Amino acid sequence: MVSAGKHDTWMGLALAEARRALATEDVPIGAVVLGPDGAVLGSGRNQREELGDPTAHAEVVAIRQAAEQLREVAARSGGKADGWRLSDCTLVVTLEPCAMCAGAIVLARIPRVVFGAWDEKAGAAGSVFDVLRERRLNHWVEVYPGVREAECAELLRDFFAGHRSRL
């Protein structure tokens, strides 16, 4: 079992990614995928505006990077890894995952998700839907919500307040 202190530290990494999204006027959401040893395998921020890609959510970007990292590590060691099973990893994200990201998490076999702020409009880890713990699916995820919640929520509130004031 990982301590709550580790979750706080890891959320700091995700928050740093979220702040990077502000440079491209993307919604400031950040994510990191950590391996079983706690090393960062992948990181991502929302890049939908930057890339013009509706699937470029922070979680998807981080999952893709982690899968690539695992394939590279396996290739260097002479082994073979499919790269899509992140079965010993933890995903940390500043906002509760949406349905698309929750589906990607389940399909990647990620066993643990730590998130900051709840998404009462589109969350799929307990608020609107609970895809991550849906018993009819073939994989279930441990969910640790509310880590540095106020800090994560404030970043989003400030971003949207700024957007509204420009309209």
CSV table of C-alpha atoms in Angstrom, one decimal:
chain,number,residue,atom,x,y,z
A,1,MET,CA,0.0,0.0,0.0
A,2,VAL,CA,1.3,3.4,-1.0
A,3,SER,CA,1.1,6.2,1.6
A,4,ALA,CA,-1.0,9.3,1.2
A,5,GLY,CA,2.2,11.3,1.2
A,6,LYS,CA,3.2,9.6,-2.0
A,7,HIS,CA,-0.1,10.5,-3.6
A,8,ASP,CA,0.4,14.1,-2.6
A,9,THR,CA,3.9,14.1,-4.1
A,10,TRP,CA,2.7,12.4,-7.3
A,11,MET,CA,-0.2,14.9,-7.6
A,12,GLY,CA,2.4,17.7,-7.6
A,13,LEU,CA,3.9,16.2,-10.8
A,14,ALA,CA,0.4,16.1,-12.4
A,15,LEU,CA,-0.3,19.7,-11.3
A,16,ALA,CA,3.0,20.8,-13.0
A,17,GLU,CA,1.8,19.1,-16.2
A,18,ALA,CA,-1.6,20.8,-15.9
A,19,ARG,CA,0.1,24.2,-15.6
A,20,ARG,CA,2.0,23.5,-18.8
A,21,ALA,CA,-1.4,23.2,-20.6
A,22,LEU,CA,-2.0,26.9,-19.9
A,23,ALA,CA,0.6,27.9,-22.5
A,24,THR,CA,-1.5,26.4,-25.3
A,25,GLU,CA,-4.9,27.6,-23.8
A,26,ASP,CA,-5.8,24.0,-23.2
A,27,VAL,CA,-7.9,23.1,-20.1
A,28,PRO,CA,-5.3,22.7,-17.3
A,29,ILE,CA,-5.4,19.0,-16.6
A,30,GLY,CA,-2.3,17.0,-16.0
A,31,ALA,CA,-1.5,13.3,-15.6
A,32,VAL,CA,1.4,11.0,-14.8
A,33,VAL,CA,1.8,7.2,-15.0
A,34,LEU,CA,4.1,5.7,-12.4
A,35,GLY,CA,5.7,2.3,-12.5
A,36,PRO,CA,5.7,-0.1,-9.6
A,37,ASP,CA,8.9,1.5,-8.3
A,38,GLY,CA,7.3,5.0,-8.4
A,39,ALA,CA,9.3,6.1,-11.4
A,40,VAL,CA,7.4,8.3,-13.9
A,41,LEU,CA,6.8,6.2,-17.1
A,42,GLY,CA,4.6,8.8,-18.8
A,43,SER,CA,3.3,12.3,-18.4
A,44,GLY,CA,0.7,14.3,-20.2
A,45,ARG,CA,-1.4,17.4,-20.2
A,46,ASN,CA,-4.5,18.3,-22.2
A,47,GLN,CA,-3.5,19.0,-25.7
A,48,ARG,CA,-6.8,19.1,-27.5
A,49,GLU,CA,-6.4,22.7,-28.6
A,50,GLU,CA,-2.7,22.5,-29.3
A,51,LEU,CA,-3.0,19.3,-31.5
A,52,GLY,CA,-6.6,19.7,-32.7
A,53,ASP,CA,-7.2,16.2,-31.4
A,54,PRO,CA,-10.3,15.4,-29.4
A,55,THR,CA,-8.6,12.4,-27.8
A,56,ALA,CA,-5.6,14.3,-26.5
A,57,HIS,CA,-6.7,14.3,-22.9
A,58,ALA,CA,-4.0,14.3,-20.3
A,59,GLU,CA,-4.6,10.7,-19.3
A,60,VAL,CA,-4.5,9.3,-22.8
A,61,VAL,CA,-1.3,11.3,-23.6
A,62,ALA,CA,0.3,9.9,-20.4
A,63,ILE,CA,-0.9,6.3,-21.0
A,64,ARG,CA,0.5,6.4,-24.6
A,65,GLN,CA,3.9,7.7,-23.4
A,66,ALA,CA,4.0,5.0,-20.6
A,67,ALA,CA,3.2,2.2,-23.0
A,68,GLU,CA,6.0,3.4,-25.4
A,69,GLN,CA,8.4,3.6,-22.5
A,70,LEU,CA,7.6,0.0,-21.4
A,71,ARG,CA,8.1,-1.2,-25.0
A,72,GLU,CA,11.5,0.6,-25.2
A,73,VAL,CA,12.7,-0.9,-21.9
A,74,ALA,CA,11.7,-4.4,-23.0
A,75,ALA,CA,13.5,-4.0,-26.3
A,76,ARG,CA,16.7,-2.8,-24.6
A,77,SER,CA,16.6,-5.8,-22.3
A,78,GLY,CA,16.0,-8.2,-25.2
A,79,GLY,CA,12.5,-9.0,-23.9
A,80,LYS,CA,9.2,-8.5,-25.6
A,81,ALA,CA,6.4,-6.4,-24.1
A,82,ASP,CA,3.1,-5.7,-25.7
A,83,GLY,CA,3.2,-2.2,-24.1
A,84,TRP,CA,-0.5,-1.9,-23.7
A,85,ARG,CA,-0.8,-3.7,-20.3
A,86,LEU,CA,0.1,-1.2,-17.6
A,87,SER,CA,-0.8,-3.7,-15.0
A,88,ASP,CA,1.6,-2.6,-12.2
A,89,CYS,CA,1.2,1.1,-12.7
A,90,THR,CA,-0.6,4.0,-11.1
A,91,LEU,CA,-2.2,6.9,-12.9
A,92,VAL,CA,-2.4,10.2,-11.2
A,93,VAL,CA,-4.6,13.0,-12.7
A,94,THR,CA,-5.7,16.4,-11.5
A,95,LEU,CA,-9.4,15.9,-12.5
A,96,GLU,CA,-11.7,12.8,-12.3
A,97,PRO,CA,-11.4,10.9,-15.6
A,98,CYS,CA,-14.1,11.3,-18.2
A,99,ALA,CA,-15.8,8.2,-19.8
A,100,MET,CA,-13.3,8.1,-22.7
A,101,CYS,CA,-10.3,8.2,-20.3
A,102,ALA,CA,-11.9,5.8,-17.8
A,103,GLY,CA,-12.3,3.4,-20.7
A,104,ALA,CA,-8.7,3.7,-21.7
A,105,ILE,CA,-7.6,3.1,-18.1
A,106,VAL,CA,-9.7,-0.1,-18.0
A,107,LEU,CA,-8.4,-1.3,-21.3
A,108,ALA,CA,-4.7,-0.5,-20.3
A,109,ARG,CA,-5.3,-2.7,-17.1
A,110,ILE,CA,-4.1,0.1,-14.8
A,111,PRO,CA,-4.9,-1.0,-11.3
A,112,ARG,CA,-4.9,2.3,-9.4
A,113,VAL,CA,-6.1,5.8,-10.2
A,114,VAL,CA,-5.4,8.8,-7.9
A,115,PHE,CA,-7.3,12.0,-8.8
A,116,GLY,CA,-7.7,15.5,-7.5
A,117,ALA,CA,-10.9,17.3,-8.2
A,118,TRP,CA,-14.3,15.7,-8.9
A,119,ASP,CA,-15.9,16.4,-12.3
A,120,GLU,CA,-19.6,16.7,-11.5
A,121,LYS,CA,-20.5,17.1,-15.2
A,122,ALA,CA,-18.5,14.4,-16.9
A,123,GLY,CA,-16.7,12.3,-14.3
A,124,ALA,CA,-16.6,8.5,-14.8
A,125,ALA,CA,-14.9,7.5,-11.5
A,126,GLY,CA,-17.8,7.9,-9.2
A,127,SER,CA,-19.5,11.2,-9.8
A,128,VAL,CA,-21.6,10.8,-12.9
A,129,PHE,CA,-20.6,7.3,-13.9
A,130,ASP,CA,-18.3,4.7,-12.3
A,131,VAL,CA,-16.6,3.0,-15.2
A,132,LEU,CA,-13.5,2.3,-13.2
A,133,ARG,CA,-15.4,0.1,-10.8
A,134,GLU,CA,-18.1,-1.3,-13.1
A,135,ARG,CA,-18.4,-5.0,-12.2
A,136,ARG,CA,-19.6,-6.0,-15.6
A,137,LEU,CA,-16.2,-5.1,-17.1
A,138,ASN,CA,-13.2,-7.4,-17.1
A,139,HIS,CA,-11.0,-5.1,-15.1
A,140,TRP,CA,-11.6,-3.0,-11.9
A,141,VAL,CA,-9.6,-0.1,-10.6
A,142,GLU,CA,-8.8,1.1,-7.1
A,143,VAL,CA,-9.7,4.8,-6.9
A,144,TYR,CA,-8.2,7.3,-4.6
A,145,PRO,CA,-10.2,10.6,-5.0
A,146,GLY,CA,-9.7,14.1,-3.6
A,147,VAL,CA,-5.9,14.2,-3.4
A,148,ARG,CA,-5.0,17.9,-3.3
A,149,GLU,CA,-8.5,18.5,-4.4
A,150,ALA,CA,-8.7,22.2,-3.5
A,151,GLU,CA,-5.5,23.0,-5.5
A,152,CYS,CA,-6.7,21.0,-8.5
A,153,ALA,CA,-10.1,22.6,-8.5
A,154,GLU,CA,-8.8,26.1,-8.1
A,155,LEU,CA,-6.6,25.8,-11.1
A,156,LEU,CA,-9.6,24.8,-13.2
A,157,ARG,CA,-11.9,27.5,-11.7
A,158,ASP,CA,-9.3,30.2,-12.4
A,159,PHE,CA,-8.9,29.0,-16.0
A,160,PHE,CA,-12.6,29.0,-16.7
A,161,ALA,CA,-13.1,32.4,-14.9
A,162,GLY,CA,-10.4,33.8,-17.2
A,163,HIS,CA,-12.0,32.4,-20.3
A,164,ARG,CA,-15.5,33.8,-19.3
A,165,SER,CA,-14.1,37.2,-18.7
A,166,ARG,CA,-12.7,37.3,-22.2
A,167,LEU,CA,-16.1,36.6,-23.8
